[in-house]
Amino acid sequence: MSIQPYLFFNGRCEEAIAFYGEALGARLTMKMRFDENPQPQTMPLPEGWGSKIMHCSLQIDDATVMASDAMSDESTRFDGFMVSLSAADAAQAEQRFNALSAGGQVRMPLGKTFWSPCFGMLTDRFGVGWMIGVNDESQAVEPKADESRELVLQRVINVPREKLYRAWTEPELIKQWFAPKPWTTPHVEFDLRPGGSSLFVMRGPDGQEFPNPGVYLDVVKNERIVFTDAYVSAWEPSAKPFMTGTITFEDLGGGKTRYTARVTHWSAADREAHEKMGFHEGWGKCTDQLEALAATL
């Protein structure tokens, strides 16, 4: 048995679909308008309501949310319940909390509680209440970083590790997720083997490009990728080494993967600089993009 929320937006369903798609990566899996109803309409509709949404389904992570414009243009009221949304880590919780609360109201700011390391409540712009939190179970497996030189991001992703590995090792796939939007990655080339060189070029919204040359140190299919910017080719040292990245894909069974990105910096100052540049927000957003892409493969 499964319980699925059904939300009635009374004329704003189209707007809600777009909003949740942007805020949560919700995928529209089905949509029918009133004028597409194969059966004769037996109940009166508001004038001009034919183009409104009779029924739709949204996929958010592994859950389904159904919605409609209903048959009323009165103001919506979502009283007596809230939608609970789990996040893989604090970075994802913050990203989703901020996105959903835009134009809405924060009812309880994100913070640590006795049941969750990161939990908050809000009402979005449509009046839907949300509880967003990180489960203790997902937090418990968070790897301990060397606080002086390391930054770590970890997620449990509902995608087999083979697909995540593909998204990390096929140039045309990498271009679709590697930079946090609206940034892009227009150029990717590499020799995927220990000692093989790589070049990822990122482009900012203003058109300025940032080449990132490096070398692979270790590659184990579907398990691990280790790379560094300490070399620009095998084995030509770079002018200023900054970091070594270790990406691991741990099979949890049932199509789930524990995905870990561990970044070790050359110095504590480099780590601090990377964190201030937005490591958690930027890498978190890229991981959202990676997950969404891999799920389609």
XYZ file of N, CA, C and O in Angstrom, residues 82-255:
696
model
N 1.023 18.637 6.506
C 2.240 19.135 5.871
C 2.857 17.989 5.076
O 2.633 16.812 5.381
N 3.622 18.329 4.052
C 4.335 17.340 3.260
C 5.741 17.215 3.830
O 6.453 18.219 3.969
N 6.150 15.989 4.176
C 7.481 15.752 4.742
C 8.429 15.333 3.630
O 8.144 14.401 2.866
N 9.571 16.018 3.539
C 10.542 15.778 2.477
C 11.908 15.518 3.097
O 12.431 16.355 3.840
N 12.477 14.357 2.811
C 13.795 14.010 3.343
C 14.888 14.517 2.419
O 14.743 14.515 1.195
N 15.993 14.940 3.027
C 17.172 15.369 2.280
C 18.330 14.441 2.596
O 18.410 13.875 3.699
N 19.221 14.269 1.636
C 20.343 13.357 1.833
C 21.364 13.915 2.800
O 22.020 13.168 3.521
N 21.509 15.245 2.827
C 22.483 15.865 3.723
C 22.062 17.309 3.969
O 21.066 17.795 3.416
N 22.822 17.998 4.810
C 22.464 19.368 5.176
C 22.491 20.307 3.988
O 21.679 21.230 3.893
N 23.428 20.089 3.054
C 23.516 20.962 1.884
C 22.263 20.846 1.024
O 21.724 21.854 0.546
N 21.780 19.616 0.809
C 20.566 19.436 0.012
C 19.352 19.983 0.757
O 18.458 20.586 0.148
N 19.319 19.789 2.077
C 18.208 20.331 2.859
C 18.142 21.843 2.728
O 17.063 22.426 2.535
N 19.283 22.514 2.809
C 19.317 23.973 2.705
C 18.897 24.439 1.317
O 18.125 25.398 1.172
N 19.375 23.737 0.284
C 19.006 24.118 -1.083
C 17.501 23.994 -1.301
O 16.863 24.909 -1.839
N 16.910 22.892 -0.856
C 15.481 22.678 -1.048
C 14.657 23.622 -0.176
O 13.623 24.135 -0.620
N 15.110 23.857 1.037
C 14.399 24.752 1.946
C 14.347 26.162 1.367
O 13.286 26.809 1.339
N 15.488 26.647 0.894
C 15.542 28.001 0.333
C 14.696 28.119 -0.929
O 14.017 29.135 -1.148
N 14.736 27.084 -1.766
C 13.975 27.125 -3.021
C 12.476 27.119 -2.750
O 11.714 27.882 -3.357
N 12.023 26.276 -1.837
C 10.591 26.173 -1.556
C 10.058 27.391 -0.809
O 8.897 27.775 -0.971
N 10.874 27.996 0.023
C 10.393 29.126 0.830
C 10.372 30.438 0.065
O 9.813 31.431 0.550
N 10.952 30.474 -1.143
C 10.939 31.699 -1.949
C 9.503 32.104 -2.256
O 8.754 31.351 -2.854
N 9.109 33.278 -1.812
C 7.740 33.735 -2.009
C 6.767 33.166 -1.002
O 5.566 33.437 -1.074
N 7.265 32.375 -0.052
C 6.410 31.792 0.976
C 6.775 32.316 2.355
O 7.178 33.467 2.508
N 6.679 31.452 3.349
C 6.929 31.870 4.731
C 7.675 30.772 5.471
O 7.290 29.606 5.444
N 8.760 31.153 6.150
C 9.510 30.221 6.982
C 8.801 30.100 8.330
O 8.590 31.096 9.023
N 8.431 28.892 8.694
C 7.744 28.656 9.965
C 8.704 28.193 11.056
O 8.486 28.443 12.233
N 9.765 27.501 10.655
C 10.814 27.081 11.586
C 12.113 27.018 10.805
O 12.260 26.188 9.918
N 13.071 27.909 11.079
C 14.331 27.913 10.325
C 15.055 26.577 10.455
O 14.910 25.859 11.447
N 15.857 26.257 9.436
C 16.652 25.039 9.496
C 17.591 25.074 10.692
O 18.225 26.091 10.976
N 17.686 23.958 11.392
C 18.587 23.873 12.530
C 18.626 22.456 13.063
O 17.868 21.571 12.635
N 19.499 22.221 14.019
C 19.645 20.901 14.616
C 18.561 20.675 15.657
O 18.235 21.564 16.446
N 17.984 19.477 15.659
C 16.991 19.081 16.655
C 17.425 17.756 17.268
O 18.402 17.145 16.825
N 16.679 17.278 18.253
C 17.063 16.012 18.869
C 16.785 14.820 17.958
O 17.301 13.724 18.172
N 15.936 15.018 16.914
C 15.629 13.914 16.006
C 16.308 14.049 14.649
O 16.288 13.107 13.864
N 16.897 15.190 14.379
C 17.519 15.387 13.068
C 18.666 16.378 13.173
O 18.565 17.371 13.900
N 19.753 16.133 12.447
C 20.856 17.094 12.441
C 20.540 18.371 11.669
O 21.240 19.367 11.796
N 19.452 18.345 10.887
C 19.077 19.532 10.106
C 17.590 19.419 9.762
O 17.195 18.540 9.001
N 16.762 20.306 10.321
C 15.305 20.206 10.146
C 14.704 21.609 10.145
O 15.139 22.497 10.885
N 13.684 21.823 9.292
C 12.977 23.094 9.256
C 11.593 22.929 8.661
O 11.278 21.908 8.040
N 10.748 23.952 8.853
C 9.386 23.923 8.318
C 9.083 25.239 7.614
O 9.570 26.301 8.017
N 8.261 25.163 6.572
C 7.912 26.350 5.796
C 6.561 26.170 5.140
O 6.044 25.051 5.026
N 5.997 27.274 4.706
C 4.816 27.273 3.853
C 5.210 27.908 2.533
O 5.754 29.014 2.513
N 4.980 27.202 1.426
C 5.418 27.747 0.135
C 4.422 28.781 -0.390
O 3.409 29.097 0.266
N 4.686 29.312 -1.557
C 3.891 30.411 -2.112
C 2.448 30.027 -2.414
O 1.585 30.894 -2.584
N 2.160 28.720 -2.451
C 0.798 28.262 -2.727
C 0.037 27.939 -1.435
O -1.138 27.603 -1.488
N 0.744 28.003 -0.300
C 0.119 27.677 0.967
C 0.348 26.256 1.429
O -0.190 25.847 2.470
N 1.134 25.467 0.677
C 1.433 24.088 1.063
C 2.515 24.094 2.136
O 3.556 24.750 1.987
N 2.283 23.371 3.233
C 3.269 23.273 4.298
C 4.262 22.156 4.036
O 3.888 21.066 3.585
N 5.541 22.431 4.318
C 6.599 21.445 4.102
C 7.440 21.302 5.361
O 7.752 22.297 6.023
N 7.815 20.068 5.671
C 8.831 19.769 6.673
C 10.019 19.146 5.945
O 9.844 18.145 5.235
N 11.185 19.729 6.105
C 12.379 19.249 5.411
C 13.424 18.876 6.450
O 13.726 19.664 7.355
N 13.967 17.672 6.340
C 14.940 17.244 7.324
C 15.892 16.201 6.795
O 15.642 15.543 5.781
N 17.014 16.056 7.493
C 17.996 15.009 7.213
C 17.790 13.903 8.234
O 17.759 14.167 9.439
N 17.620 12.681 7.766
C 17.437 11.558 8.678
C 18.733 11.246 9.402
O 19.819 11.334 8.832
N 18.615 10.827 10.645
C 19.800 10.433 11.399
C 20.545 9.303 10.712
O 21.763 9.237 10.753
N 19.799 8.396 10.059
C 20.420 7.249 9.395
C 21.376 7.709 8.313
O 22.489 7.214 8.198
N 20.944 8.704 7.497
C 21.831 9.172 6.438
C 22.984 9.972 7.002
O 24.078 9.998 6.458
N 22.745 10.652 8.129
C 23.808 11.437 8.734
C 24.850 10.534 9.389
O 26.027 10.866 9.435
N 24.407 9.378 9.878
C 25.313 8.514 10.620
C 26.440 7.975 9.772
O 27.513 7.671 10.278
N 26.212 7.850 8.453
C 27.248 7.306 7.591
C 28.122 8.393 7.000
O 28.979 8.139 6.180
N 27.904 9.632 7.392
C 28.713 10.735 6.879
C 30.178 10.523 7.247
O 30.536 10.369 8.413
N 31.071 10.456 6.269
C 32.471 10.214 6.584
C 33.085 11.401 7.294
O 32.734 12.546 7.042
N 34.002 11.120 8.193
C 34.683 12.176 8.918
C 35.802 12.753 8.058
O 36.669 12.036 7.573
N 35.771 14.044 7.888
C 36.803 14.691 7.087
C 37.927 15.185 7.982
O 37.729 15.485 9.154
N 39.139 15.207 7.432
C 40.244 15.883 8.089
C 39.922 17.372 8.023
O 40.045 17.999 6.972
N 39.473 17.938 9.118
C 38.948 19.296 9.103
C 39.972 20.320 8.656
O 39.603 21.415 8.233
N 41.251 19.987 8.759
C 42.260 20.961 8.372
C 42.434 21.067 6.864
O 42.786 22.130 6.352
N 42.142 19.955 6.127
C 42.431 19.988 4.687
C 41.347 19.376 3.808
O 41.443 19.461 2.590
N 40.305 18.753 4.363
C 39.336 18.037 3.542
C 37.944 18.641 3.600
O 37.530 19.190 4.623
N 37.238 18.504 2.484
C 35.809 18.785 2.395
C 35.141 17.540 1.824
O 35.673 16.924 0.891
N 33.983 17.175 2.376
C 33.329 15.927 1.973
C 31.850 16.174 1.728
O 31.180 16.874 2.486
N 31.345 15.584 0.641
C 29.915 15.550 0.351
C 29.527 14.097 0.166
O 30.210 13.350 -0.540
N 28.433 13.687 0.800
C 27.961 12.314 0.640
C 26.453 12.286 0.475
O 25.742 13.029 1.133
N 25.975 11.435 -0.427
C 24.541 11.251 -0.663
C 24.238 9.763 -0.824
O 25.053 9.008 -1.351
N 23.055 9.368 -0.413
C 22.491 8.084 -0.825
C 21.543 8.396 -1.977
O 20.548 9.094 -1.804
N 21.895 7.898 -3.158
C 21.190 8.248 -4.387
C 20.440 7.027 -4.906
O 20.990 5.924 -4.969
N 19.195 7.227 -5.285
C 18.354 6.128 -5.783
C 18.611 5.852 -7.258
O 17.695 5.848 -8.090
N 19.871 5.629 -7.572
C 20.302 5.316 -8.936
C 21.429 4.288 -8.832
O 22.311 4.439 -7.981
N 21.435 3.247 -9.666
C 22.540 2.279 -9.627
C 23.882 2.954 -9.905
O 23.972 3.906 -10.676
N 24.932 2.451 -9.268
C 26.234 3.106 -9.390
C 26.781 3.080 -10.817
O 27.549 3.954 -11.206
N 26.374 2.064 -11.609
C 26.846 2.003 -12.991
C 26.423 3.243 -13.780
O 27.174 3.748 -14.616
N 25.223 3.751 -13.489
C 24.737 4.933 -14.204
C 25.450 6.199 -13.731
O 25.738 7.096 -14.528
N 25.718 6.281 -12.433
C 26.467 7.433 -11.918
C 27.882 7.436 -12.490
O 28.414 8.493 -12.851
N 28.485 6.262 -12.563
C 29.833 6.162 -13.142
C 29.828 6.600 -14.605
O 30.730 7.313 -15.052
N 28.802 6.181 -15.350
C 28.693 6.620 -16.749
C 28.650 8.137 -16.852
O 29.310 8.742 -17.712
N 27.863 8.755 -15.970
C 27.725 10.211 -16.017
C 29.028 10.923 -15.670
O 29.206 12.089 -16.020
N 29.939 10.229 -14.990
C 31.246 10.791 -14.652
C 32.299 10.501 -15.732
O 33.372 11.115 -15.715
N 32.010 9.584 -16.644
C 33.060 9.116 -17.550
C 32.711 9.219 -19.027
O 33.500 8.773 -19.865
N 31.565 9.783 -19.366
C 31.221 10.007 -20.773
C 31.130 11.509 -21.013
O 30.298 12.190 -20.385
N 31.979 12.055 -21.898
C 32.064 13.517 -22.062
C 30.732 14.210 -22.306
O 30.466 15.261 -21.709
N 29.877 13.650 -23.159
C 28.616 14.326 -23.460
C 27.672 14.334 -22.268
O 26.834 15.238 -22.148
N 27.810 13.362 -21.389
C 27.009 13.367 -20.164
C 27.587 14.346 -19.151
O 26.840 15.076 -18.486
N 28.903 14.375 -19.024
C 29.548 15.295 -18.085
C 29.143 16.734 -18.377
O 28.888 17.524 -17.459
N 29.067 17.089 -19.638
C 28.717 18.461 -20.024
C 27.349 18.885 -19.479
O 27.097 20.071 -19.283
N 26.479 17.917 -19.206
C 25.109 18.240 -18.812
C 24.941 18.495 -17.315
O 23.916 19.028 -16.900
N 25.952 18.143 -16.489
C 25.741 18.280 -15.039
C 26.931 18.853 -14.275
O 26.777 19.276 -13.129
N 28.110 18.903 -14.877
C 29.338 19.143 -14.108
C 29.426 20.535 -13.494
O 30.065 20.717 -12.454
N 28.807 21.533 -14.103
C 28.844 22.901 -13.561
C 27.471 23.272 -13.014
O 26.451 22.922 -13.600
N 27.422 23.982 -11.886
C 26.123 24.386 -11.325
C 25.455 25.426 -12.215
O 26.036 26.480 -12.491
N 24.263 25.130 -12.683
C 23.561 26.057 -13.576
C 23.348 27.391 -12.873
O 23.133 27.435 -11.661
N 23.489 28.530 -13.595
C 23.532 28.692 -15.051
C 24.917 28.537 -15.682
O 25.103 28.843 -16.854
N 25.943 28.131 -14.920
C 27.231 27.819 -15.517
C 27.088 26.597 -16.428
O 26.169 25.791 -16.258
N 28.011 26.461 -17.378
C 27.993 25.326 -18.295
C 29.391 24.733 -18.392
O 30.370 25.320 -17.911
N 29.467 23.570 -19.023
C 30.750 22.907 -19.278
C 30.813 22.594 -20.770
O 30.449 21.495 -21.208
N 31.249 23.559 -21.585
C 31.184 23.376 -23.039
C 32.231 22.429 -23.616
O 32.073 21.927 -24.723
N 33.322 22.196 -22.881
C 34.399 21.374 -23.443
C 34.891 20.370 -22.394
O 35.234 20.741 -21.274
N 34.922 19.092 -22.785
C 35.418 18.029 -21.920
C 36.255 17.077 -22.768
O 35.791 16.579 -23.791
N 37.473 16.838 -22.322
C 38.290 15.822 -22.976
C 39.158 15.152 -21.919
O 39.596 15.796 -20.964
N 39.386 13.839 -22.073
C 40.214 13.153 -21.090
C 40.674 11.798 -21.614
O 40.112 11.247 -22.560
N 41.705 11.284 -20.957
C 42.230 9.944 -21.187
C 41.998 9.194 -19.885
O 42.757 9.331 -18.919
N 40.929 8.401 -19.821
C 40.451 7.828 -18.568
C 41.284 6.611 -18.175
O 40.913 5.464 -18.430
N 42.401 6.871 -17.506
C 43.285 5.820 -16.984
C 44.242 6.469 -15.997
O 44.451 7.693 -16.038
N 44.810 5.721 -15.076
C 45.813 6.310 -14.189
C 46.963 6.922 -14.986
O 47.552 6.259 -15.845
N 47.218 8.193 -14.733
C 48.226 8.917 -15.492
C 47.675 9.647 -16.699
O 48.366 10.465 -17.305
N 46.410 9.382 -17.054
C 45.795 10.060 -18.196
C 45.400 11.485 -17.847
O 44.988 11.779 -16.728
N 45.538 12.383 -18.793
C 45.234 13.796 -18.555
C 43.759 14.082 -18.806
O 43.050 13.314 -19.460
N 43.309 15.223 -18.261
C 41.921 15.646 -18.447
C 41.885 17.157 -18.593
O 42.764 17.872 -18.102
N 40.850 17.630 -19.276
C 40.621 19.063 -19.402
C 39.122 19.313 -19.414
O 38.422 18.917 -20.342
N 38.647 19.962 -18.360
C 37.248 20.360 -18.254
C 37.225 21.888 -18.292
O 37.888 22.538 -17.481
N 36.461 22.448 -19.222
C 36.349 23.900 -19.341
C 34.968 24.329 -18.879
O 33.954 23.898 -19.431
N 34.937 25.179 -17.855
C 33.665 25.695 -17.335
C 33.460 27.114 -17.848
O 34.426 27.879 -17.987
N 32.212 27.471 -18.123
C 31.895 28.792 -18.665
C 30.856 29.470 -17.764
O 29.818 28.894 -17.456
N 31.175 30.695 -17.334
C 30.263 31.446 -16.486
C 29.151 32.100 -17.275
O 29.182 32.146 -18.508
N 28.138 32.623 -16.589
C 27.015 33.283 -17.271
C 27.447 34.464 -18.129
O 26.747 34.821 -19.083
N 28.599 35.082 -17.804
C 29.092 36.216 -18.585
C 29.927 35.787 -19.781
O 30.459 36.624 -20.517
N 30.076 34.476 -19.989
C 30.813 33.958 -21.125
C 32.279 33.692 -20.853
O 32.972 33.108 -21.696
N 32.780 34.077 -19.686
C 34.177 33.839 -19.367
C 34.406 32.357 -19.105
O 33.607 31.701 -18.442
N 35.521 31.824 -19.649
C 35.805 30.405 -19.530
C 36.941 30.147 -18.551
O 37.877 30.938 -18.423
N 36.833 28.998 -17.844
C 37.801 28.624 -16.829
C 38.255 27.183 -17.095
O 37.557 26.235 -16.748
N 39.435 27.008 -17.723
C 39.927 25.653 -17.978
C 40.447 25.005 -16.700
O 41.061 25.655 -15.853
N 40.176 23.717 -16.547
C 40.603 22.962 -15.372
C 41.354 21.715 -15.827
O 40.764 20.643 -15.978
N 42.666 21.823 -16.047
C 43.448 20.651 -16.439
C 43.807 19.799 -15.231
O 43.867 20.279 -14.098
N 44.016 18.516 -15.478
C 44.385 17.632 -14.389
C 44.813 16.272 -14.898
O 44.957 16.051 -16.102
N 44.987 15.351 -13.944
C 45.433 13.993 -14.254
C 44.671 13.008 -13.364
O 44.401 13.298 -12.202
N 44.332 11.855 -13.927
C 43.714 10.788 -13.152
C 44.804 9.999 -12.412
O 45.832 9.640 -13.002
N 44.560 9.737 -11.138
C 45.486 8.950 -10.332
C 45.029 7.503 -10.190
O 45.848 6.594 -10.065
N 43.717 7.287 -10.176
C 43.179 5.943 -10.010
C 41.805 5.893 -10.660
O 41.010 6.833 -10.509
N 41.519 4.821 -11.369
C 40.210 4.621 -12.003
C 39.823 3.160 -11.861
O 40.509 2.277 -12.375
N 38.742 2.886 -11.120
C 38.207 1.536 -10.988
C 36.746 1.596 -11.426
O 35.933 2.261 -10.778
N 36.420 0.939 -12.506
C 35.096 1.043 -13.107
C 33.996 0.773 -12.092
O 34.020 -0.223 -11.370
N 33.043 1.696 -12.059
C 31.850 1.620 -11.202
C 32.152 1.699 -9.706
O 31.226 1.574 -8.894
N 33.415 1.925 -9.326
C 33.768 1.974 -7.913
C 34.440 3.273 -7.477
O 34.075 3.841 -6.449
N 35.404 3.751 -8.263
C 36.215 4.854 -7.760
C 36.888 5.613 -8.900
O 37.333 5.018 -9.871
N 36.950 6.948 -8.729
C 37.717 7.825 -9.620
C 38.504 8.785 -8.741
O 37.936 9.441 -7.866
N 39.818 8.859 -8.962
C 40.663 9.782 -8.210
C 41.395 10.675 -9.218
O 41.987 10.183 -10.176
N 41.335 11.984 -8.986
C 41.949 12.930 -9.911
C 42.598 14.062 -9.129
O 42.306 14.286 -7.952
N 43.498 14.787 -9.788
C 44.192 15.892 -9.135
C 44.557 16.966 -10.137
O 44.701 16.686 -11.339
N 44.695 18.188 -9.643
C 45.193 19.283 -10.476
C 46.663 19.549 -10.183
O 47.208 20.571 -10.582
N 47.323 18.611 -9.491
C 48.754 18.768 -9.206
C 49.593 18.615 -10.465
O 50.747 19.056 -10.510
N 49.018 17.963 -11.492
C 49.685 17.796 -12.777
C 48.753 18.274 -13.881
O 47.537 18.141 -13.771
N 49.334 18.802 -14.938
C 48.536 19.216 -16.091
C 48.564 18.164 -17.183
O 47.738 18.158 -18.087
N 49.535 17.271 -17.124
C 49.612 16.094 -17.983
C 50.581 15.147 -17.290
O 51.240 15.516 -16.318
N 50.654 13.925 -17.764
C 51.510 12.946 -17.072
C 52.983 13.166 -17.429
O 53.373 12.925 -18.550
N 53.795 13.475 -16.515
C 53.603 13.918 -15.148
C 54.197 15.295 -15.031
O 55.173 15.517 -14.328
N 53.620 16.259 -15.716
C 54.080 17.647 -15.718
C 53.385 18.403 -14.587
O 52.173 18.556 -14.590
N 54.169 18.876 -13.593
C 53.551 19.538 -12.445
C 52.833 20.824 -12.855
O 53.251 21.527 -13.782
N 51.738 21.123 -12.144
C 51.033 22.378 -12.377
C 51.720 23.497 -11.603
O 52.522 23.242 -10.693
N 51.386 24.716 -11.946
C 52.016 25.861 -11.291
C 51.608 25.969 -9.834
O 52.403 26.345 -8.972
N 50.348 25.633 -9.517
C 49.847 25.751 -8.148
C 48.872 24.608 -7.865
O 47.688 24.687 -8.182
N 49.349 23.501 -7.276
C 48.422 22.426 -6.899
C 47.389 22.944 -5.896
O 47.716 23.725 -5.006
N 46.145 22.496 -6.047
C 45.064 22.956 -5.175
C 44.367 21.799 -4.465
O 44.125 21.866 -3.269
N 44.064 20.714 -5.204
C 43.236 19.671 -4.611
C 43.412 18.329 -5.304
O 43.865 18.243 -6.450
N 43.015 17.281 -4.578
C 42.849 15.937 -5.126
C 41.429 15.498 -4.796
O 40.990 15.605 -3.641
N 40.709 15.027 -5.803
C 39.328 14.595 -5.612
C 39.205 13.083 -5.682
O 39.788 12.453 -6.573
N 38.466 12.504 -4.739
C 38.198 11.067 -4.739
C 36.691 10.859 -4.761
O 35.992 11.262 -3.824
N 36.191 10.264 -5.825
C 34.771 9.989 -5.994
C 34.561 8.488 -5.850
O 35.181 7.705 -6.573
N 33.704 8.081 -4.922
C 33.440 6.654 -4.750
C 31.958 6.367 -4.935
O 31.101 7.195 -4.612
N 31.675 5.177 -5.453
C 30.315 4.729 -5.733
C 30.122 3.388 -5.002
O 30.594 2.358 -5.468
N 29.431 3.405 -3.879
C 29.235 2.189 -3.087
C 27.841 1.628 -3.334
O 26.837 2.298 -3.101
N 27.800 0.392 -3.814
C 26.524 -0.259 -4.109
C 25.824 -0.637 -2.815
O 26.346 -1.403 -2.008
N 24.610 -0.105 -2.599
C 23.831 -0.402 -1.401
C 22.734 -1.433 -1.665
O 21.999 -1.785 -0.744
N 22.624 -1.879 -2.919
C 21.567 -2.811 -3.275
C 20.261 -2.089 -3.562
O 20.075 -0.935 -3.169
N 19.371 -2.748 -4.255
C 18.073 -2.165 -4.567
C 18.163 -0.943 -5.465
O 17.267 -0.088 -5.438
N 19.226 -0.845 -6.251
C 19.372 0.293 -7.147
C 19.843 1.560 -6.469
O 19.787 2.632 -7.067
